[in-house]
Amino acid sequence: MSGSLGPLEQGHVVIIGGGPGGTACALSLQRMAAGMGRNIKITVVEGKQFVGEMHYNQCLGVLAPPLMNLLWDRLGVKFPFQLSRGEISRYVLHTAREQIILDDKNQPSIALRRVQYDAYMLETVKEHGISVVPARAVDLEFHDDRVVVYTDSTPLEADVIVGAFGMDEGSSAMFDRLTPYHPPKALSSIVTKIHPPPEFMQAFGPCIHAFLPAIPNIEFGGMTSKGNHLSINIAGSHVDTNLMELFLDQPEVHRLLPDSPGSPGDYLADIQFYKGRIPRSQARGYFGDRYVIVGDAAGLVRAFKGKGVTTAVITGIRAAETILQQGISEWAFREHYYSSNKDIIQDLPYGQAMRYFTIFLARFHLLDPVFRAAKNNPILQSALFDAASAHAPYREVIKQSLQLNIISAVLRAWLNP
């Protein structure tokens, strides 16, 4: 182990978590270290079993540009188009009374099963000769010259730790207990899926239906085409299965569900619900001497919702750059890692403002005139599409939406329902 906190010239990096951020960091470290002629050992610790789909991931698995180019340009990894369950080229936004159809005029997003994407990336890491330990990290020891990582299979010594554990509460509590880290605030989410007949899926088309219901505690819901099935999700501060059932009973949702040969809604009789968490704020203390945290665990995601996989990959790469170019001290991570993520961090207040404003409008049915105005206003349509698809930062969405002609169009729609 090296006692230096400067750029890592040689030594060992342990990455806790083998999801998008962890695998991107591992592959980036290996690629950069090879180009610099440095001998860096990399170990990924991942306790979940992705192969065989033994683990269900609550992420909807709709992966949008620029992820495809990012993987190839920065990591030398081809995007797994072979895992695609279809291209998403349309978003349909719903309130209880109105809806608007928004088509993607650029490169469509790719819908796939997130667990399959994670399996593909972790297998790619192994193929590149990077060590993967199939275990959970259970404890840490920070020393002046090293970090000891205890797993439920074998202990490891490292020069620096990368936390890429998403919203895993066990790993989060471990870092919270041992470092200044405190996890981001989070929304809870419920996800389920149904398997309608092929003719229904063909008619449903390659789209996402997004709902902004006037139901307390549900901030948004979605219905996503995934080839042979529909994924359905809701999110809010405290959602549960009762709220999911209430959401499914809403007329604007229920009319999109398939009827079965028995009675309407039979497809919902035996479905299973999965619960997860979505970060909605920046974590505290997500870097320090000999540790740095990336992606969801750091709260470095697009505010409100969207592009969690892309931002995890970006922050994983930026953590690798800091480790090899700047150092592994708190100062190095603050000066380089924090600064390089300002594009994400500076958009968080705009996303939070959009979140609260959208909740307010939805509760009082004030989104209806916005949708009516957008049907004849391409600029407002573009702003709504960018907000729903995560194709643009929220500061740009808000700037677009505050144009005088947009405000006038919404007021006219409100006064003339």
Short mmCIF file of C-alpha atoms in Angstrom, two decimals:
data_model
loop_
_atom_site.label_atom_id
_atom_site.label_comp_id
_atom_site.label_asym_id
_atom_site.label_seq_id
_atom_site.Cartn_x
_atom_site.Cartn_y
_atom_site.Cartn_z
CA MET A 1 0.00 0.00 0.00
CA SER A 2 1.11 3.55 -0.70
CA GLY A 3 0.97 6.20 2.00
CA SER A 4 0.70 8.98 -0.58
CA LEU A 5 -2.61 10.73 -1.21
CA GLY A 6 -1.41 12.07 -4.56
CA PRO A 7 -2.28 10.62 -7.99
CA LEU A 8 -2.26 6.82 -7.78
CA GLU A 9 0.93 5.66 -9.51
CA GLN A 10 0.51 2.05 -8.44
CA GLY A 11 -1.68 0.22 -5.97
CA HIS A 12 -5.15 -1.17 -5.47
CA VAL A 13 -8.61 0.34 -6.05
CA VAL A 14 -11.60 -1.48 -4.57
CA ILE A 15 -15.00 -0.60 -6.02
CA ILE A 16 -18.04 -1.48 -3.92
CA GLY A 17 -20.85 -2.13 -6.38
CA GLY A 18 -20.90 -3.66 -9.86
CA GLY A 19 -23.68 -1.58 -11.39
CA PRO A 20 -23.28 1.14 -14.06
CA GLY A 21 -21.13 3.48 -11.98
CA GLY A 22 -18.88 0.77 -10.57
CA THR A 23 -18.22 -0.99 -13.87
CA ALA A 24 -17.63 2.33 -15.67
CA CYS A 25 -15.12 3.35 -13.01
CA ALA A 26 -13.32 -0.01 -13.22
CA LEU A 27 -13.06 0.01 -17.02
CA SER A 28 -12.02 3.66 -17.09
CA LEU A 29 -9.32 3.08 -14.47
CA GLN A 30 -7.93 0.15 -16.41
CA ARG A 31 -7.95 1.98 -19.75
CA MET A 32 -6.39 5.17 -18.38
CA ALA A 33 -3.79 3.33 -16.27
CA ALA A 34 -2.67 1.32 -19.31
CA GLY A 35 -2.26 4.53 -21.30
CA MET A 36 -0.17 6.02 -18.48
CA GLY A 37 1.95 2.89 -18.04
CA ARG A 38 0.79 2.44 -14.44
CA ASN A 39 0.29 -0.82 -12.58
CA ILE A 40 -3.13 -0.44 -10.95
CA LYS A 41 -4.98 -3.42 -9.48
CA ILE A 42 -8.76 -3.11 -9.56
CA THR A 43 -11.31 -5.20 -7.67
CA VAL A 44 -15.08 -4.92 -7.92
CA VAL A 45 -17.09 -6.22 -4.96
CA GLU A 46 -20.66 -7.13 -5.92
CA GLY A 47 -22.98 -9.31 -3.87
CA LYS A 48 -25.95 -9.38 -6.25
CA GLN A 49 -26.33 -12.10 -8.86
CA PHE A 50 -27.18 -10.49 -12.19
CA VAL A 51 -26.64 -13.53 -14.41
CA GLY A 52 -29.78 -15.65 -14.55
CA GLU A 53 -31.83 -12.60 -13.54
CA MET A 54 -31.92 -13.66 -9.89
CA HIS A 55 -32.04 -9.98 -8.90
CA TYR A 56 -34.83 -7.56 -9.81
CA ASN A 57 -33.76 -3.97 -10.40
CA GLN A 58 -36.40 -1.28 -9.88
CA CYS A 59 -34.82 0.90 -12.60
CA LEU A 60 -37.10 0.88 -15.65
CA GLY A 61 -34.14 0.30 -17.97
CA VAL A 62 -34.88 3.01 -20.54
CA LEU A 63 -31.39 4.08 -21.62
CA ALA A 64 -31.09 7.31 -23.55
CA PRO A 65 -28.40 9.10 -25.54
CA PRO A 66 -25.58 9.91 -25.03
CA LEU A 67 -24.98 6.62 -23.17
CA MET A 68 -24.40 4.63 -26.35
CA ASN A 69 -21.56 6.86 -27.55
CA LEU A 70 -20.24 7.36 -24.02
CA LEU A 71 -19.60 3.65 -23.50
CA TRP A 72 -17.66 3.33 -26.75
CA ASP A 73 -15.77 6.65 -26.71
CA ARG A 74 -14.71 6.55 -23.05
CA LEU A 75 -14.64 2.85 -22.17
CA GLY A 76 -14.20 1.06 -25.50
CA VAL A 77 -17.35 -0.97 -24.80
CA LYS A 78 -20.11 -1.55 -27.36
CA PHE A 79 -23.61 -0.77 -26.21
CA PRO A 80 -25.60 -4.05 -25.91
CA PHE A 81 -28.19 -3.36 -28.60
CA GLN A 82 -28.79 -7.13 -28.67
CA LEU A 83 -30.54 -6.78 -25.29
CA SER A 84 -33.03 -4.24 -26.63
CA ARG A 85 -36.71 -4.81 -25.92
CA GLY A 86 -37.57 -2.01 -28.34
CA GLU A 87 -36.84 1.62 -29.10
CA ILE A 88 -38.82 4.26 -27.24
CA SER A 89 -39.75 6.96 -29.73
CA ARG A 90 -42.86 8.46 -28.13
CA TYR A 91 -43.90 9.88 -24.77
CA VAL A 92 -47.56 10.38 -23.87
CA LEU A 93 -48.12 12.68 -20.89
CA HIS A 94 -51.37 12.37 -18.94
CA THR A 95 -53.33 14.26 -16.35
CA ALA A 96 -56.74 13.02 -15.23
CA ARG A 97 -58.40 15.10 -17.97
CA GLU A 98 -55.84 15.78 -20.67
CA GLN A 99 -53.07 14.06 -22.57
CA ILE A 100 -50.43 15.12 -25.07
CA ILE A 101 -48.37 12.98 -27.45
CA LEU A 102 -44.68 13.90 -27.81
CA ASP A 103 -42.58 12.21 -30.47
CA ASP A 104 -38.80 11.87 -30.26
CA LYS A 105 -37.37 13.64 -33.29
CA ASN A 106 -33.80 12.63 -32.45
CA GLN A 107 -32.16 9.35 -31.48
CA PRO A 108 -34.68 7.19 -29.58
CA SER A 109 -34.03 5.63 -26.20
CA ILE A 110 -33.51 1.88 -25.82
CA ALA A 111 -35.74 -0.15 -23.49
CA LEU A 112 -34.15 -3.22 -21.94
CA ARG A 113 -34.14 -5.18 -18.74
CA ARG A 114 -31.81 -3.38 -16.39
CA VAL A 115 -30.59 -6.59 -14.75
CA GLN A 116 -29.46 -7.83 -18.19
CA TYR A 117 -27.56 -4.59 -18.80
CA ASP A 118 -25.84 -4.93 -15.41
CA ALA A 119 -24.94 -8.57 -16.17
CA TYR A 120 -23.48 -7.53 -19.54
CA MET A 121 -21.33 -4.77 -18.04
CA LEU A 122 -20.09 -6.91 -15.16
CA GLU A 123 -19.19 -9.71 -17.59
CA THR A 124 -17.32 -7.16 -19.71
CA VAL A 125 -15.34 -6.15 -16.63
CA LYS A 126 -14.36 -9.81 -16.08
CA GLU A 127 -13.42 -10.24 -19.75
CA HIS A 128 -11.02 -7.30 -19.36
CA GLY A 129 -9.22 -9.20 -16.60
CA ILE A 130 -10.55 -7.12 -13.71
CA SER A 131 -11.16 -9.08 -10.52
CA VAL A 132 -14.79 -9.40 -9.35
CA VAL A 133 -15.47 -10.67 -5.83
CA PRO A 134 -19.02 -12.09 -5.53
CA ALA A 135 -19.64 -10.88 -1.99
CA ARG A 136 -21.03 -8.01 0.05
CA ALA A 137 -18.85 -5.45 1.76
CA VAL A 138 -19.74 -5.57 5.45
CA ASP A 139 -17.23 -3.25 7.13
CA LEU A 140 -14.35 -0.84 6.50
CA GLU A 141 -11.26 0.36 8.32
CA PHE A 142 -9.62 3.63 7.30
CA HIS A 143 -5.91 3.99 8.07
CA ASP A 144 -3.37 6.64 7.09
CA ASP A 145 -1.81 4.38 4.46
CA ARG A 146 -4.67 2.07 3.39
CA VAL A 147 -8.30 1.05 3.68
CA VAL A 148 -9.33 -2.43 4.77
CA VAL A 149 -12.52 -3.73 3.19
CA TYR A 150 -14.18 -6.63 4.99
CA THR A 151 -16.51 -8.71 2.84
CA ASP A 152 -18.54 -11.77 3.73
CA SER A 153 -15.97 -13.89 1.88
CA THR A 154 -12.50 -12.33 2.09
CA PRO A 155 -10.84 -9.15 3.39
CA LEU A 156 -9.19 -6.73 0.94
CA GLU A 157 -6.67 -3.93 1.37
CA ALA A 158 -6.89 -0.91 -0.91
CA ASP A 159 -5.36 2.50 -1.46
CA VAL A 160 -8.76 4.01 -2.22
CA ILE A 161 -12.41 2.91 -2.14
CA VAL A 162 -15.04 3.82 -4.72
CA GLY A 163 -18.62 3.56 -3.44
CA ALA A 164 -20.92 2.59 -6.31
CA PHE A 165 -23.62 0.90 -4.27
CA GLY A 166 -26.66 2.81 -5.52
CA MET A 167 -29.43 3.01 -2.94
CA ASP A 168 -28.32 -0.10 -1.02
CA GLU A 169 -29.15 0.73 2.57
CA GLY A 170 -26.58 -1.65 4.09
CA SER A 171 -23.62 -0.10 2.26
CA SER A 172 -25.04 3.36 2.82
CA ALA A 173 -25.26 2.77 6.58
CA MET A 174 -21.69 1.42 6.62
CA PHE A 175 -20.27 4.59 5.02
CA ASP A 176 -22.56 6.78 7.14
CA ARG A 177 -21.18 5.18 10.28
CA LEU A 178 -17.49 5.34 9.32
CA THR A 179 -17.13 8.54 7.27
CA PRO A 180 -18.77 12.00 6.99
CA TYR A 181 -21.02 10.51 4.29
CA HIS A 182 -24.77 10.87 4.69
CA PRO A 183 -27.04 9.40 2.00
CA PRO A 184 -29.26 11.50 -0.26
CA LYS A 185 -32.91 12.06 0.48
CA ALA A 186 -35.02 9.68 -1.55
CA LEU A 187 -38.41 8.99 -3.03
CA SER A 188 -39.86 5.53 -2.69
CA SER A 189 -41.04 3.66 -5.77
CA ILE A 190 -43.20 0.66 -6.56
CA VAL A 191 -42.67 -1.28 -9.80
CA THR A 192 -44.61 -4.12 -11.34
CA LYS A 193 -45.03 -5.70 -14.77
CA ILE A 194 -47.72 -7.47 -16.77
CA HIS A 195 -47.52 -9.69 -19.86
CA PRO A 196 -50.39 -8.92 -22.25
CA PRO A 197 -50.77 -10.86 -25.52
CA PRO A 198 -48.48 -9.92 -28.46
CA GLU A 199 -51.25 -8.17 -30.39
CA PHE A 200 -51.85 -5.83 -27.45
CA MET A 201 -48.14 -4.99 -27.16
CA GLN A 202 -47.96 -4.32 -30.89
CA ALA A 203 -50.89 -1.91 -30.67
CA PHE A 204 -49.45 -0.27 -27.53
CA GLY A 205 -46.35 0.65 -29.53
CA PRO A 206 -42.83 1.77 -28.58
CA CYS A 207 -43.77 4.42 -26.06
CA ILE A 208 -43.88 5.54 -22.45
CA HIS A 209 -47.09 6.82 -20.90
CA ALA A 210 -46.23 9.21 -18.06
CA PHE A 211 -48.91 10.20 -15.53
CA LEU A 212 -49.08 13.19 -13.21
CA PRO A 213 -52.07 12.23 -11.06
CA ALA A 214 -53.84 14.47 -8.55
CA ILE A 215 -53.31 11.79 -5.87
CA PRO A 216 -51.53 12.84 -2.66
CA ASN A 217 -48.20 11.03 -2.19
CA ILE A 218 -47.90 9.93 -5.85
CA GLU A 219 -45.61 12.35 -7.66
CA PHE A 220 -45.57 10.53 -10.98
CA GLY A 221 -46.34 7.20 -12.57
CA GLY A 222 -45.40 5.47 -15.77
CA MET A 223 -46.27 2.65 -18.13
CA THR A 224 -43.39 1.55 -20.36
CA SER A 225 -43.36 -0.79 -23.32
CA LYS A 226 -40.67 -3.47 -22.87
CA GLY A 227 -41.19 -5.68 -25.92
CA ASN A 228 -43.15 -8.58 -24.46
CA HIS A 229 -44.42 -6.84 -21.33
CA LEU A 230 -45.37 -3.56 -19.73
CA SER A 231 -43.45 -2.12 -16.77
CA ILE A 232 -45.60 0.03 -14.49
CA ASN A 233 -44.18 2.27 -11.79
CA ILE A 234 -45.13 5.00 -9.35
CA ALA A 235 -42.95 7.18 -7.14
CA GLY A 236 -43.48 9.55 -4.25
CA SER A 237 -42.41 10.29 -0.71
CA HIS A 238 -44.25 7.30 0.77
CA VAL A 239 -45.78 5.06 -1.88
CA ASP A 240 -47.00 1.56 -1.11
CA THR A 241 -49.02 -1.24 -2.71
CA ASN A 242 -52.33 0.40 -1.77
CA LEU A 243 -51.31 3.52 -3.67
CA MET A 244 -50.21 1.41 -6.63
CA GLU A 245 -53.65 -0.25 -6.71
CA LEU A 246 -55.29 3.19 -6.48
CA PHE A 247 -53.11 4.40 -9.34
CA LEU A 248 -54.06 1.39 -11.50
CA ASP A 249 -57.73 2.17 -10.86
CA GLN A 250 -57.45 5.73 -12.21
CA PRO A 251 -59.53 5.99 -15.42
CA GLU A 252 -56.62 7.42 -17.46
CA VAL A 253 -54.46 4.45 -16.38
CA HIS A 254 -57.08 1.70 -16.38
CA ARG A 255 -58.19 2.36 -19.96
CA LEU A 256 -54.66 1.59 -21.18
CA LEU A 257 -54.56 -1.81 -19.46
CA PRO A 258 -55.51 -4.92 -21.43
CA ASP A 259 -58.75 -6.78 -20.90
CA SER A 260 -58.34 -10.51 -20.39
CA PRO A 261 -60.58 -13.37 -21.52
CA GLY A 262 -62.04 -13.49 -18.01
CA SER A 263 -62.82 -10.04 -16.69
CA PRO A 264 -61.12 -6.66 -17.14
CA GLY A 265 -58.02 -6.42 -15.01
CA ASP A 266 -57.38 -10.17 -14.68
CA TYR A 267 -53.79 -9.48 -15.74
CA LEU A 268 -53.42 -7.68 -12.42
CA ALA A 269 -54.66 -10.60 -10.31
CA ASP A 270 -51.30 -12.27 -9.65
CA ILE A 271 -48.77 -9.52 -10.29
CA GLN A 272 -45.88 -8.92 -7.92
CA PHE A 273 -44.77 -5.55 -6.60
CA TYR A 274 -41.15 -4.51 -6.09
CA LYS A 275 -40.13 -1.59 -3.93
CA GLY A 276 -37.14 0.68 -4.42
CA ARG A 277 -35.80 4.15 -3.74
CA ILE A 278 -34.87 7.05 -6.02
CA PRO A 279 -32.41 9.75 -4.87
CA ARG A 280 -33.78 13.29 -4.94
CA SER A 281 -30.95 15.30 -3.38
CA GLN A 282 -27.18 15.42 -3.20
CA ALA A 283 -25.55 13.28 -0.52
CA ARG A 284 -23.33 14.88 2.11
CA GLY A 285 -19.68 13.95 2.57
CA TYR A 286 -19.53 11.76 -0.55
CA PHE A 287 -15.75 12.04 -0.79
CA GLY A 288 -12.86 12.20 1.64
CA ASP A 289 -9.35 10.86 2.14
CA ARG A 290 -9.19 7.48 0.35
CA TYR A 291 -12.86 7.27 -0.62
CA VAL A 292 -15.23 8.66 -3.25
CA ILE A 293 -18.87 7.83 -3.99
CA VAL A 294 -20.52 7.90 -7.43
CA GLY A 295 -23.94 7.80 -9.05
CA ASP A 296 -27.17 7.33 -7.10
CA ALA A 297 -25.30 6.82 -3.82
CA ALA A 298 -23.88 10.35 -4.13
CA GLY A 299 -27.18 11.80 -5.28
CA LEU A 300 -25.41 12.77 -8.51
CA VAL A 301 -28.34 12.10 -10.79
CA ARG A 302 -30.58 14.19 -12.98
CA ALA A 303 -32.88 15.98 -10.57
CA PHE A 304 -36.49 14.70 -10.23
CA LYS A 305 -36.05 11.64 -12.50
CA GLY A 306 -34.25 10.26 -15.51
CA LYS A 307 -30.82 9.27 -16.85
CA GLY A 308 -29.62 7.55 -13.68
CA VAL A 309 -27.53 5.03 -15.64
CA THR A 310 -25.89 7.73 -17.77
CA THR A 311 -24.96 9.92 -14.81
CA ALA A 312 -23.65 6.89 -12.91
CA VAL A 313 -21.34 6.09 -15.84
CA ILE A 314 -20.22 9.72 -16.12
CA THR A 315 -19.47 10.06 -12.40
CA GLY A 316 -17.68 6.69 -12.39
CA ILE A 317 -15.40 7.91 -15.18
CA ARG A 318 -14.81 11.23 -13.42
CA ALA A 319 -13.88 9.44 -10.19
CA ALA A 320 -11.33 7.35 -12.13
CA GLU A 321 -9.86 10.49 -13.70
CA THR A 322 -9.46 12.12 -10.29
CA ILE A 323 -7.80 9.07 -8.75
CA LEU A 324 -5.18 8.79 -11.52
CA GLN A 325 -4.67 12.45 -12.41
CA GLN A 326 -5.24 14.43 -9.18
CA GLY A 327 -5.08 12.16 -6.15
CA ILE A 328 -7.05 10.24 -3.55
CA SER A 329 -7.32 12.91 -0.85
CA GLU A 330 -10.39 14.86 0.15
CA TRP A 331 -8.75 17.94 -1.38
CA ALA A 332 -8.19 16.20 -4.73
CA PHE A 333 -11.77 14.95 -4.89
CA ARG A 334 -13.12 18.38 -3.97
CA GLU A 335 -10.95 20.23 -6.48
CA HIS A 336 -11.47 17.85 -9.39
CA TYR A 337 -14.30 15.33 -8.83
CA TYR A 338 -16.73 17.81 -7.28
CA SER A 339 -15.85 20.51 -9.81
CA SER A 340 -16.17 18.19 -12.82
CA ASN A 341 -19.68 17.24 -11.67
CA LYS A 342 -20.95 20.81 -11.49
CA ASP A 343 -23.02 20.27 -14.63
CA ILE A 344 -25.08 17.79 -12.59
CA ILE A 345 -24.91 19.63 -9.26
CA GLN A 346 -25.91 23.02 -10.65
CA ASP A 347 -29.03 21.56 -12.27
CA LEU A 348 -30.30 20.07 -8.99
CA PRO A 349 -32.00 23.28 -7.73
CA TYR A 350 -33.78 23.69 -11.06
CA GLY A 351 -34.96 20.09 -10.91
CA GLN A 352 -36.21 20.51 -7.35
CA ALA A 353 -38.07 23.69 -8.33
CA MET A 354 -39.62 21.86 -11.29
CA ARG A 355 -40.56 18.95 -9.02
CA TYR A 356 -42.42 21.06 -6.46
CA PHE A 357 -44.07 23.22 -9.12
CA THR A 358 -45.25 20.15 -11.05
CA ILE A 359 -46.68 18.56 -7.88
CA PHE A 360 -48.56 21.79 -7.11
CA LEU A 361 -49.97 22.04 -10.65
CA ALA A 362 -51.00 18.38 -10.68
CA ARG A 363 -52.79 18.55 -7.31
CA PHE A 364 -54.98 21.44 -8.47
CA HIS A 365 -55.50 20.26 -12.07
CA LEU A 366 -53.50 23.22 -13.38
CA LEU A 367 -51.47 21.11 -15.80
CA ASP A 368 -54.52 20.75 -18.04
CA PRO A 369 -54.17 24.23 -19.64
CA VAL A 370 -50.43 23.62 -20.05
CA PHE A 371 -51.13 20.48 -22.09
CA ARG A 372 -53.85 22.21 -24.11
CA ALA A 373 -51.53 25.11 -24.91
CA ALA A 374 -48.70 22.76 -25.87
CA LYS A 375 -50.77 21.01 -28.53
CA ASN A 376 -50.41 24.10 -30.74
CA ASN A 377 -47.05 25.33 -29.49
CA PRO A 378 -43.89 23.49 -30.68
CA ILE A 379 -41.63 25.29 -28.16
CA LEU A 380 -43.75 24.21 -25.20
CA GLN A 381 -43.97 20.69 -26.68
CA SER A 382 -40.18 20.60 -26.82
CA ALA A 383 -39.91 21.73 -23.19
CA LEU A 384 -42.37 19.06 -22.05
CA PHE A 385 -40.55 16.40 -24.05
CA ASP A 386 -37.16 17.37 -22.59
CA ALA A 387 -38.61 17.32 -19.08
CA ALA A 388 -40.16 13.86 -19.54
CA SER A 389 -37.34 12.22 -21.51
CA ALA A 390 -34.36 13.70 -19.63
CA HIS A 391 -32.84 14.82 -22.93
CA ALA A 392 -32.02 18.32 -21.61
CA PRO A 393 -31.09 19.91 -18.24
CA TYR A 394 -33.94 21.36 -16.21
CA ARG A 395 -32.45 24.85 -16.34
CA GLU A 396 -32.94 24.75 -20.13
CA VAL A 397 -36.48 23.38 -19.75
CA ILE A 398 -37.39 26.20 -17.34
CA LYS A 399 -35.79 28.81 -19.57
CA GLN A 400 -37.82 27.55 -22.52
CA SER A 401 -41.03 27.49 -20.49
CA LEU A 402 -40.71 31.06 -19.19
CA GLN A 403 -40.83 32.72 -22.60
CA LEU A 404 -43.56 35.38 -22.77
CA ASN A 405 -45.39 33.72 -25.66
CA ILE A 406 -45.48 30.42 -23.73
CA ILE A 407 -46.93 32.07 -20.63
CA SER A 408 -49.51 33.88 -22.77
CA ALA A 409 -50.54 30.64 -24.51
CA VAL A 410 -51.03 28.85 -21.17
CA LEU A 411 -53.08 31.74 -19.79
CA ARG A 412 -55.32 31.70 -22.85
CA ALA A 413 -55.80 27.94 -22.50
CA TRP A 414 -56.65 28.41 -18.82
CA LEU A 415 -59.19 31.17 -19.48
CA ASN A 416 -60.75 29.28 -22.41
CA PRO A 417 -60.99 25.62 -21.36
#
